[in-house]
Amino acid sequence: MRNIRRIEDFNIDMMSYKVTLIPGDGIGPEVTEATRRVLEATGVKFQWDIGYVGAEIMKTAGTPLPETVLQSIRRNKVALKGPVTTPVGSGFRSVNVALRQSLELYTCMRPCKSYPGIPSPFKNIDIVIVRENMEDLYAGIEFQKGTPEAAKIIEAITELSGKKILPDSGISIKPISETRSRRIVKFAFEFARKNGRRKVTAVHKANIMKFSDGLFLAIAREVAKDYSNIEFEDRIVDNMCMQLVQKPQLFDVIVTENLYGDILSDLCAGLVGGLGVAPGANLSDEIAVFEATHGSAPKYTGLNKVNPMAMMLSGVLMLRHVGEAEQAVRLEKAIASVIAEGKYLTYDLKPGAAEKAVGTLQVADAVIEKLS
Ligand code: NAD
């Protein structure tokens, strides 16, 4: 998947891969444990370096993202991460965003693929979303309503643009740079080239945000010129949402900014069966952190209820990344075959027959059974 495929690029000891394992919170520990079990069942050897993040560790470490966890990921270069809860509206900032920013994990790559047997009106979808992870409204540059900082920003904007902003406004800033736009669009084209993909679609709102999204689009068009054998097109984000629901088979690789990527990832996950089967990876040129698209679904914590397949499919991406392509194919086939058989599936893949659904643990057992 990335260009670090040589054995010396990974932290390997006695032919086992050292991987930082972050259980996360909410449903995180259950889905990461299920994934650890199926990964080990492939026969590939791992040494798991466990790292705790989030609200619980904050009580003792004083931060929801301890430096020791970042050091572990930097050392191992590969991590498998469960979801982590972000308090809404107040409390600490997102650990997920902080992790991506601290490690410069500039790409969020999320494949959305139809597996036969998944209950969905849409078939034959194979879309990969490449989302910029570092800037946009997600960069976290914000000014709270009523603070002297917000007042200063409002004053400066009024002075510079002549536009009136109400004094009781909160402000979030949307930086989009040429450097990071070029880097993410290049990643999308390189990914398309290496994986035999035919088309890249850039998604934006350049008609309205001419200096941020307009810049992203201009750079995308420029980069596309270097890849003449890959088709390039662009779509305005609202139109893209409609087209994805009407004719998703038209799309292949989608490259977009941070916020649109966040929203489109869930939309595309919905097309292929939901968050329970939507994997992902956050990548820099050196480090890869594999995690599902879904969050910590707190209401299901500890209930042995949710689908571990999104996390397992993130594990498939991880196997491919470290060069264990054969085992990646084997594990993906085992998951696909459990889906196709339809017997050992969680509630989300058993609409209308929830009483016949099994739990997280049983799905892991079924996948392991297929592997053996
Ligand atoms: P969510 O993805 O946690 O859950 C939304 C709904 O999707 C759930 O209620 C459930 O019905 C379904 N769902 C999610 N995962 C599933 C699975 N594996 N199997 C079956 N059904 C599943 O989204 P949310 O409720 O908006 O967010 C909860 C928390 O997670 C928030 O604090 C949010 O910030 C955080 N979050 C973390 C990450 C991450 O760690 N990368 C990503 C997204 C959200």
Short mmCIF file of C-alpha atoms and ligand atoms in Angstrom, two decimals:
data_model
loop_
_atom_site.label_atom_id
_atom_site.label_comp_id
_atom_site.label_asym_id
_atom_site.label_seq_id
_atom_site.Cartn_x
_atom_site.Cartn_y
_atom_site.Cartn_z
CA MET A 1 0.00 0.00 0.00
CA ARG A 2 2.79 2.42 0.91
CA ASN A 3 6.35 2.47 -0.17
CA ILE A 4 7.81 1.07 3.10
CA ARG A 5 7.78 -2.59 2.21
CA ARG A 6 11.32 -3.59 3.06
CA ILE A 7 11.67 -5.79 6.10
CA GLU A 8 14.08 -3.35 7.77
CA ASP A 9 11.38 -0.68 7.67
CA PHE A 10 9.46 -2.44 10.43
CA ASN A 11 10.27 -3.20 14.02
CA ILE A 12 10.63 -6.96 13.73
CA ASP A 13 12.03 -9.24 16.37
CA MET A 14 12.48 -13.00 15.82
CA MET A 15 10.18 -12.70 12.80
CA SER A 16 7.32 -11.15 14.69
CA TYR A 17 5.97 -7.71 13.93
CA LYS A 18 5.98 -5.22 16.77
CA VAL A 19 2.69 -3.36 16.60
CA THR A 20 1.28 -0.75 18.96
CA LEU A 21 -2.17 -1.92 19.98
CA ILE A 22 -4.52 0.80 21.24
CA PRO A 23 -7.72 -0.75 22.60
CA GLY A 24 -9.49 2.64 22.82
CA ASP A 25 -12.74 2.89 24.79
CA GLY A 26 -16.46 2.14 24.40
CA ILE A 27 -16.65 -0.83 22.02
CA GLY A 28 -12.94 -0.40 21.19
CA PRO A 29 -11.51 -3.08 23.52
CA GLU A 30 -14.01 -5.70 22.23
CA VAL A 31 -13.40 -5.11 18.52
CA THR A 32 -9.61 -4.80 18.90
CA GLU A 33 -9.48 -8.05 20.91
CA ALA A 34 -11.54 -9.85 18.23
CA THR A 35 -9.17 -8.48 15.60
CA ARG A 36 -6.04 -9.45 17.52
CA ARG A 37 -7.36 -13.02 17.71
CA VAL A 38 -8.08 -13.33 13.96
CA LEU A 39 -4.76 -11.73 13.04
CA GLU A 40 -2.92 -14.24 15.21
CA ALA A 41 -4.98 -17.06 13.68
CA THR A 42 -3.43 -16.26 10.29
CA GLY A 43 -0.12 -17.56 11.69
CA VAL A 44 1.63 -14.20 11.32
CA LYS A 45 3.49 -13.43 14.55
CA PHE A 46 2.99 -10.14 16.40
CA GLN A 47 4.36 -8.57 19.55
CA TRP A 48 1.69 -6.22 20.80
CA ASP A 49 2.82 -3.07 22.55
CA ILE A 50 -0.37 -1.99 24.37
CA GLY A 51 -1.03 1.76 24.58
CA TYR A 52 -3.86 3.33 26.55
CA VAL A 53 -5.41 6.65 25.50
CA GLY A 54 -8.63 8.54 26.31
CA ALA A 55 -10.56 9.67 29.39
CA GLU A 56 -9.55 6.81 31.70
CA ILE A 57 -5.76 7.20 31.28
CA MET A 58 -6.15 10.98 31.61
CA LYS A 59 -6.98 10.45 35.30
CA THR A 60 -3.48 9.10 35.98
CA ALA A 61 -1.37 10.44 33.09
CA GLY A 62 -2.88 13.96 33.06
CA THR A 63 -3.34 13.75 29.29
CA PRO A 64 -5.63 11.64 27.12
CA LEU A 65 -2.74 10.96 24.71
CA PRO A 66 0.41 10.04 26.70
CA GLU A 67 3.77 10.68 25.04
CA THR A 68 4.72 7.01 25.69
CA VAL A 69 1.98 5.90 23.26
CA LEU A 70 3.24 8.27 20.57
CA GLN A 71 6.79 7.01 21.17
CA SER A 72 5.64 3.41 20.81
CA ILE A 73 3.97 4.16 17.46
CA ARG A 74 7.03 6.08 16.24
CA ARG A 75 9.23 3.12 17.19
CA ASN A 76 7.02 0.38 15.71
CA LYS A 77 5.76 2.44 12.74
CA VAL A 78 2.55 0.39 12.75
CA ALA A 79 -0.44 0.61 15.09
CA LEU A 80 -3.84 -0.98 15.34
CA LYS A 81 -6.21 1.38 17.07
CA GLY A 82 -9.69 1.03 18.52
CA PRO A 83 -12.06 4.01 18.56
CA VAL A 84 -11.75 6.67 21.25
CA THR A 85 -14.59 8.82 22.60
CA THR A 86 -14.39 12.60 22.17
CA PRO A 87 -16.49 14.64 24.61
CA VAL A 88 -19.01 16.75 22.63
CA GLY A 89 -18.92 20.55 22.93
CA SER A 90 -16.52 20.70 25.92
CA GLY A 91 -13.81 18.62 27.62
CA PHE A 92 -10.55 17.50 25.99
CA ARG A 93 -9.99 17.78 22.25
CA SER A 94 -10.19 14.70 20.06
CA VAL A 95 -7.44 12.16 20.79
CA ASN A 96 -7.96 10.88 17.24
CA VAL A 97 -7.24 14.27 15.69
CA ALA A 98 -4.29 14.88 18.07
CA LEU A 99 -2.79 11.50 17.16
CA ARG A 100 -3.07 12.20 13.42
CA GLN A 101 -1.58 15.65 13.86
CA SER A 102 1.26 14.61 16.21
CA LEU A 103 2.40 11.86 13.85
CA GLU A 104 1.64 13.85 10.66
CA LEU A 105 -0.66 11.03 9.48
CA TYR A 106 -1.75 13.13 6.54
CA THR A 107 -3.82 10.54 4.69
CA CYS A 108 -6.96 8.81 5.85
CA MET A 109 -7.63 5.97 3.45
CA ARG A 110 -11.02 4.28 3.70
CA PRO A 111 -12.04 1.51 1.32
CA CYS A 112 -15.80 0.88 0.94
CA LYS A 113 -16.44 -2.42 -0.77
CA SER A 114 -19.54 -4.55 -1.31
CA TYR A 115 -19.26 -8.11 -0.02
CA PRO A 116 -21.84 -10.62 -1.30
CA GLY A 117 -24.38 -11.34 1.41
CA ILE A 118 -24.39 -7.85 2.95
CA PRO A 119 -27.92 -6.50 3.23
CA SER A 120 -27.80 -3.33 1.10
CA PRO A 121 -29.75 -2.12 -1.93
CA PHE A 122 -26.38 -1.32 -3.54
CA LYS A 123 -24.14 -3.96 -5.12
CA ASN A 124 -20.69 -4.02 -6.72
CA ILE A 125 -19.31 -0.95 -5.02
CA ASP A 126 -15.56 -0.62 -4.70
CA ILE A 127 -14.72 2.93 -3.68
CA VAL A 128 -11.63 4.16 -1.84
CA ILE A 129 -11.88 7.49 -0.04
CA VAL A 130 -8.62 9.38 0.35
CA ARG A 131 -9.19 12.10 2.93
CA GLU A 132 -6.76 14.86 3.87
CA ASN A 133 -6.18 14.54 7.60
CA MET A 134 -4.21 17.60 8.68
CA GLU A 135 -6.07 20.80 7.86
CA ASP A 136 -9.50 22.20 6.98
CA LEU A 137 -12.06 22.95 9.71
CA TYR A 138 -10.78 19.82 11.44
CA ALA A 139 -7.43 21.47 12.22
CA GLY A 140 -9.02 22.59 15.49
CA ILE A 141 -8.25 26.32 15.14
CA GLU A 142 -11.20 27.70 17.02
CA PHE A 143 -12.18 30.74 19.03
CA GLN A 144 -14.87 30.49 21.67
CA LYS A 145 -17.78 32.94 21.67
CA GLY A 146 -17.26 35.89 24.00
CA THR A 147 -13.49 35.49 24.50
CA PRO A 148 -11.04 38.37 23.85
CA GLU A 149 -9.43 36.17 21.13
CA ALA A 150 -12.76 35.75 19.32
CA ALA A 151 -13.37 39.51 19.57
CA LYS A 152 -9.92 40.21 18.06
CA ILE A 153 -10.48 37.79 15.19
CA ILE A 154 -13.91 39.28 14.49
CA GLU A 155 -12.45 42.77 14.48
CA ALA A 156 -9.60 41.76 12.15
CA ILE A 157 -11.95 39.98 9.75
CA THR A 158 -14.33 42.92 9.65
CA GLU A 159 -11.41 45.26 8.98
CA LEU A 160 -9.83 43.07 6.29
CA SER A 161 -12.92 41.82 4.48
CA GLY A 162 -15.54 44.44 5.21
CA LYS A 163 -17.88 41.59 6.23
CA LYS A 164 -19.87 41.84 9.44
CA ILE A 165 -19.67 38.99 11.94
CA LEU A 166 -22.05 39.07 14.91
CA PRO A 167 -20.13 39.65 18.17
CA ASP A 168 -21.76 36.58 19.78
CA SER A 169 -20.18 34.25 17.20
CA GLY A 170 -17.82 31.36 17.77
CA ILE A 171 -15.22 31.04 15.02
CA SER A 172 -13.68 27.96 13.37
CA ILE A 173 -10.93 28.51 10.82
CA LYS A 174 -10.58 26.54 7.59
CA PRO A 175 -6.99 26.53 6.33
CA ILE A 176 -6.37 24.74 3.00
CA SER A 177 -2.79 24.88 1.77
CA GLU A 178 -1.25 24.28 -1.62
CA THR A 179 1.39 22.00 0.00
CA ARG A 180 -1.04 19.68 1.74
CA SER A 181 -3.53 19.66 -1.14
CA ARG A 182 -0.77 18.62 -3.53
CA ARG A 183 0.47 15.93 -1.15
CA ILE A 184 -2.97 14.32 -0.68
CA VAL A 185 -3.93 14.46 -4.36
CA LYS A 186 -0.57 12.93 -5.28
CA PHE A 187 -1.20 10.18 -2.74
CA ALA A 188 -4.59 9.47 -4.34
CA PHE A 189 -3.11 9.23 -7.85
CA GLU A 190 -0.18 7.11 -6.69
CA PHE A 191 -2.60 4.82 -4.87
CA ALA A 192 -4.73 4.59 -8.04
CA ARG A 193 -1.66 3.83 -10.16
CA LYS A 194 -0.27 1.14 -7.84
CA ASN A 195 -3.64 -0.53 -7.38
CA GLY A 196 -4.81 -0.51 -11.01
CA ARG A 197 -7.60 1.96 -10.36
CA ARG A 198 -9.08 3.82 -13.33
CA LYS A 199 -10.37 7.13 -11.99
CA VAL A 200 -9.82 9.81 -9.33
CA THR A 201 -12.66 12.18 -8.38
CA ALA A 202 -11.79 15.34 -6.42
CA VAL A 203 -14.61 16.56 -4.17
CA HIS A 204 -14.90 20.21 -3.07
CA LYS A 205 -17.15 23.23 -2.71
CA ALA A 206 -15.02 25.52 -4.87
CA ASN A 207 -18.01 27.41 -6.24
CA ILE A 208 -18.55 28.99 -2.80
CA MET A 209 -15.18 28.77 -1.02
CA LYS A 210 -13.04 30.01 -3.86
CA PHE A 211 -9.81 30.60 -1.94
CA SER A 212 -9.74 27.37 0.08
CA ASP A 213 -11.65 24.75 -1.92
CA GLY A 214 -10.83 26.64 -5.11
CA LEU A 215 -7.14 26.23 -4.31
CA PHE A 216 -7.61 22.51 -3.57
CA LEU A 217 -9.35 22.03 -6.92
CA ALA A 218 -6.73 24.01 -8.87
CA ILE A 219 -3.95 21.88 -7.36
CA ALA A 220 -5.89 18.67 -8.03
CA ARG A 221 -6.24 19.64 -11.71
CA GLU A 222 -2.52 20.40 -11.86
CA VAL A 223 -1.47 17.10 -10.27
CA ALA A 224 -3.88 15.15 -12.53
CA LYS A 225 -1.87 16.28 -15.57
CA ASP A 226 1.03 14.05 -14.39
CA TYR A 227 -1.19 10.96 -14.51
CA SER A 228 -2.57 10.96 -18.04
CA ASN A 229 -3.63 7.31 -17.97
CA ILE A 230 -5.87 7.79 -14.91
CA GLU A 231 -9.15 9.56 -15.54
CA PHE A 232 -9.75 12.67 -13.45
CA GLU A 233 -12.96 14.51 -12.67
CA ASP A 234 -14.28 16.73 -9.91
CA ARG A 235 -17.61 17.09 -8.14
CA ILE A 236 -19.14 19.67 -5.84
CA VAL A 237 -19.72 17.95 -2.50
CA ASP A 238 -23.52 18.30 -2.36
CA ASN A 239 -23.91 16.92 -5.88
CA MET A 240 -21.45 14.17 -4.96
CA CYS A 241 -23.67 13.05 -2.07
CA MET A 242 -26.62 12.69 -4.43
CA GLN A 243 -24.60 10.90 -7.12
CA LEU A 244 -23.09 8.49 -4.59
CA VAL A 245 -26.58 7.45 -3.52
CA GLN A 246 -27.93 7.24 -7.08
CA LYS A 247 -25.04 5.65 -8.96
CA PRO A 248 -22.17 4.71 -6.63
CA GLN A 249 -20.68 2.28 -9.17
CA LEU A 250 -19.47 5.31 -11.17
CA PHE A 251 -16.85 6.12 -8.53
CA ASP A 252 -13.46 4.62 -7.88
CA VAL A 253 -10.93 6.71 -5.87
CA ILE A 254 -12.30 9.85 -4.22
CA VAL A 255 -9.87 12.49 -2.94
CA THR A 256 -11.15 15.24 -0.72
CA GLU A 257 -10.58 17.62 2.16
CA ASN A 258 -10.84 16.64 5.81
CA LEU A 259 -14.47 17.47 6.67
CA TYR A 260 -16.01 16.31 3.39
CA GLY A 261 -13.93 13.14 3.69
CA ASP A 262 -15.27 12.52 7.17
CA ILE A 263 -18.87 12.82 5.99
CA LEU A 264 -18.44 10.95 2.70
CA SER A 265 -16.72 8.06 4.53
CA ASP A 266 -19.84 7.42 6.59
CA LEU A 267 -22.07 7.89 3.55
CA CYS A 268 -20.06 5.32 1.57
CA ALA A 269 -19.94 2.98 4.60
CA GLY A 270 -23.74 3.16 4.55
CA LEU A 271 -23.78 2.08 0.90
CA VAL A 272 -21.86 -1.11 1.60
CA GLY A 273 -23.60 -2.29 4.77
CA GLY A 274 -22.76 0.28 7.43
CA LEU A 275 -20.03 1.18 9.88
CA GLY A 276 -19.65 -2.45 10.94
CA VAL A 277 -17.80 -3.24 7.71
CA ALA A 278 -15.92 0.01 6.98
CA PRO A 279 -12.15 -0.21 7.62
CA GLY A 280 -9.51 2.50 7.42
CA ALA A 281 -5.90 3.55 7.75
CA ASN A 282 -4.20 6.80 8.76
CA LEU A 283 -0.88 7.11 6.98
CA SER A 284 2.23 9.22 6.85
CA ASP A 285 5.20 8.40 4.64
CA GLU A 286 6.59 6.27 7.50
CA ILE A 287 3.85 5.44 9.96
CA ALA A 288 0.52 3.65 9.55
CA VAL A 289 -2.28 3.55 12.12
CA PHE A 290 -5.09 1.19 11.21
CA GLU A 291 -8.57 1.84 12.59
CA ALA A 292 -12.20 1.35 11.63
CA THR A 293 -14.26 4.29 10.37
CA HIS A 294 -16.73 3.89 13.25
CA GLY A 295 -16.48 5.47 16.66
CA SER A 296 -16.75 4.08 20.18
CA ALA A 297 -20.57 3.55 20.08
CA PRO A 298 -20.73 4.01 23.90
CA LYS A 299 -24.25 2.59 24.28
CA TYR A 300 -22.98 -0.84 23.20
CA THR A 301 -19.95 -0.94 25.52
CA GLY A 302 -19.30 -4.39 26.96
CA LEU A 303 -22.43 -5.95 25.47
CA ASN A 304 -20.68 -8.34 23.04
CA LYS A 305 -23.00 -6.94 20.37
CA VAL A 306 -21.18 -4.88 17.75
CA ASN A 307 -19.60 -5.98 14.52
CA PRO A 308 -15.81 -6.45 14.72
CA MET A 309 -15.47 -6.81 10.93
CA ALA A 310 -14.61 -3.15 10.26
CA MET A 311 -11.69 -3.52 12.67
CA MET A 312 -10.77 -6.93 11.22
CA LEU A 313 -10.78 -5.47 7.71
CA SER A 314 -8.48 -2.72 9.02
CA GLY A 315 -6.29 -5.62 10.15
CA VAL A 316 -6.36 -6.92 6.56
CA LEU A 317 -5.05 -3.53 5.42
CA MET A 318 -2.35 -3.79 8.08
CA LEU A 319 -1.25 -7.24 6.92
CA ARG A 320 -0.98 -5.95 3.35
CA HIS A 321 0.96 -2.91 4.57
CA VAL A 322 3.64 -4.95 6.36
CA GLY A 323 4.03 -7.17 3.28
CA GLU A 324 1.94 -10.18 4.38
CA ALA A 325 -0.20 -9.97 1.24
CA GLU A 326 -1.03 -13.68 1.13
CA GLN A 327 -2.33 -13.70 4.70
CA ALA A 328 -4.22 -10.47 4.01
CA VAL A 329 -6.06 -12.18 1.15
CA ARG A 330 -6.69 -15.24 3.34
CA LEU A 331 -8.15 -13.19 6.19
CA GLU A 332 -10.31 -11.07 3.87
CA LYS A 333 -11.64 -14.25 2.22
CA ALA A 334 -12.44 -15.74 5.64
CA ILE A 335 -14.39 -12.60 6.61
CA ALA A 336 -16.16 -12.52 3.22
CA SER A 337 -17.09 -16.15 3.57
CA VAL A 338 -18.61 -15.61 7.06
CA ILE A 339 -20.64 -12.75 5.55
CA ALA A 340 -21.74 -14.83 2.54
CA GLU A 341 -22.77 -17.75 4.78
CA GLY A 342 -24.95 -15.35 6.78
CA LYS A 343 -25.02 -17.45 9.94
CA TYR A 344 -22.62 -15.76 12.33
CA LEU A 345 -23.39 -12.08 11.85
CA THR A 346 -24.02 -9.25 14.30
CA TYR A 347 -27.30 -7.31 14.51
CA ASP A 348 -26.28 -4.67 11.95
CA LEU A 349 -26.00 -7.27 9.19
CA LYS A 350 -29.22 -9.06 10.23
CA PRO A 351 -31.88 -6.40 9.72
CA GLY A 352 -35.33 -7.75 10.45
CA ALA A 353 -33.89 -10.86 12.13
CA ALA A 354 -31.98 -9.33 15.03
CA GLU A 355 -32.93 -12.27 17.27
CA LYS A 356 -30.74 -14.48 15.07
CA ALA A 357 -27.74 -12.18 15.39
CA VAL A 358 -24.61 -13.34 17.22
CA GLY A 359 -22.12 -11.32 19.26
CA THR A 360 -18.66 -9.87 18.63
CA LEU A 361 -16.92 -12.92 20.08
CA GLN A 362 -18.87 -15.39 17.96
CA VAL A 363 -18.00 -13.49 14.77
CA ALA A 364 -14.31 -13.78 15.70
CA ASP A 365 -14.76 -17.52 16.34
CA ALA A 366 -16.47 -17.95 12.94
CA VAL A 367 -13.68 -16.11 11.10
CA ILE A 368 -11.03 -18.18 12.89
CA GLU A 369 -12.93 -21.35 11.95
CA LYS A 370 -12.85 -20.28 8.28
CA LEU A 371 -9.11 -19.61 8.53
CA SER A 372 -8.45 -23.09 9.80
P1 NAD B 1 -20.21 5.70 16.26
O1 NAD B 1 -19.55 5.30 15.00
O2 NAD B 1 -19.51 5.36 17.51
O3 NAD B 1 -21.64 5.01 16.36
C1 NAD B 1 -22.77 5.38 15.59
C2 NAD B 1 -23.70 4.19 15.48
O4 NAD B 1 -23.20 3.31 14.48
C3 NAD B 1 -23.77 3.34 16.75
O5 NAD B 1 -24.72 3.80 17.64
C4 NAD B 1 -24.12 2.00 16.19
O6 NAD B 1 -25.51 1.95 15.95
C5 NAD B 1 -23.40 1.98 14.86
N1 NAD B 1 -22.09 1.32 14.95
C6 NAD B 1 -20.86 1.87 15.09
N2 NAD B 1 -19.92 0.95 15.10
C7 NAD B 1 -20.53 -0.23 14.92
C8 NAD B 1 -20.08 -1.58 14.85
N3 NAD B 1 -18.78 -1.90 14.93
N4 NAD B 1 -21.00 -2.56 14.69
C9 NAD B 1 -22.30 -2.27 14.62
N5 NAD B 1 -22.80 -1.03 14.67
C10 NAD B 1 -21.92 -0.01 14.84
O7 NAD B 1 -20.50 7.25 16.15
P2 NAD B 1 -20.94 8.31 17.27
O8 NAD B 1 -22.00 7.72 18.12
O9 NAD B 1 -21.19 9.56 16.50
O10 NAD B 1 -19.63 8.54 18.11
C11 NAD B 1 -19.39 7.96 19.39
C12 NAD B 1 -18.03 8.43 19.88
O11 NAD B 1 -16.99 7.93 19.04
C13 NAD B 1 -17.88 9.95 19.88
O12 NAD B 1 -17.24 10.34 21.06
C14 NAD B 1 -16.99 10.24 18.67
O13 NAD B 1 -16.25 11.39 18.83
C15 NAD B 1 -16.12 8.99 18.67
N6 NAD B 1 -15.53 8.68 17.36
C16 NAD B 1 -14.27 8.17 17.38
C17 NAD B 1 -13.68 7.80 16.20
C18 NAD B 1 -12.28 7.25 16.25
O14 NAD B 1 -11.82 6.86 17.31
N7 NAD B 1 -11.58 7.19 15.14
C19 NAD B 1 -14.37 7.89 14.98
C20 NAD B 1 -15.68 8.37 15.01
C21 NAD B 1 -16.27 8.77 16.22
#
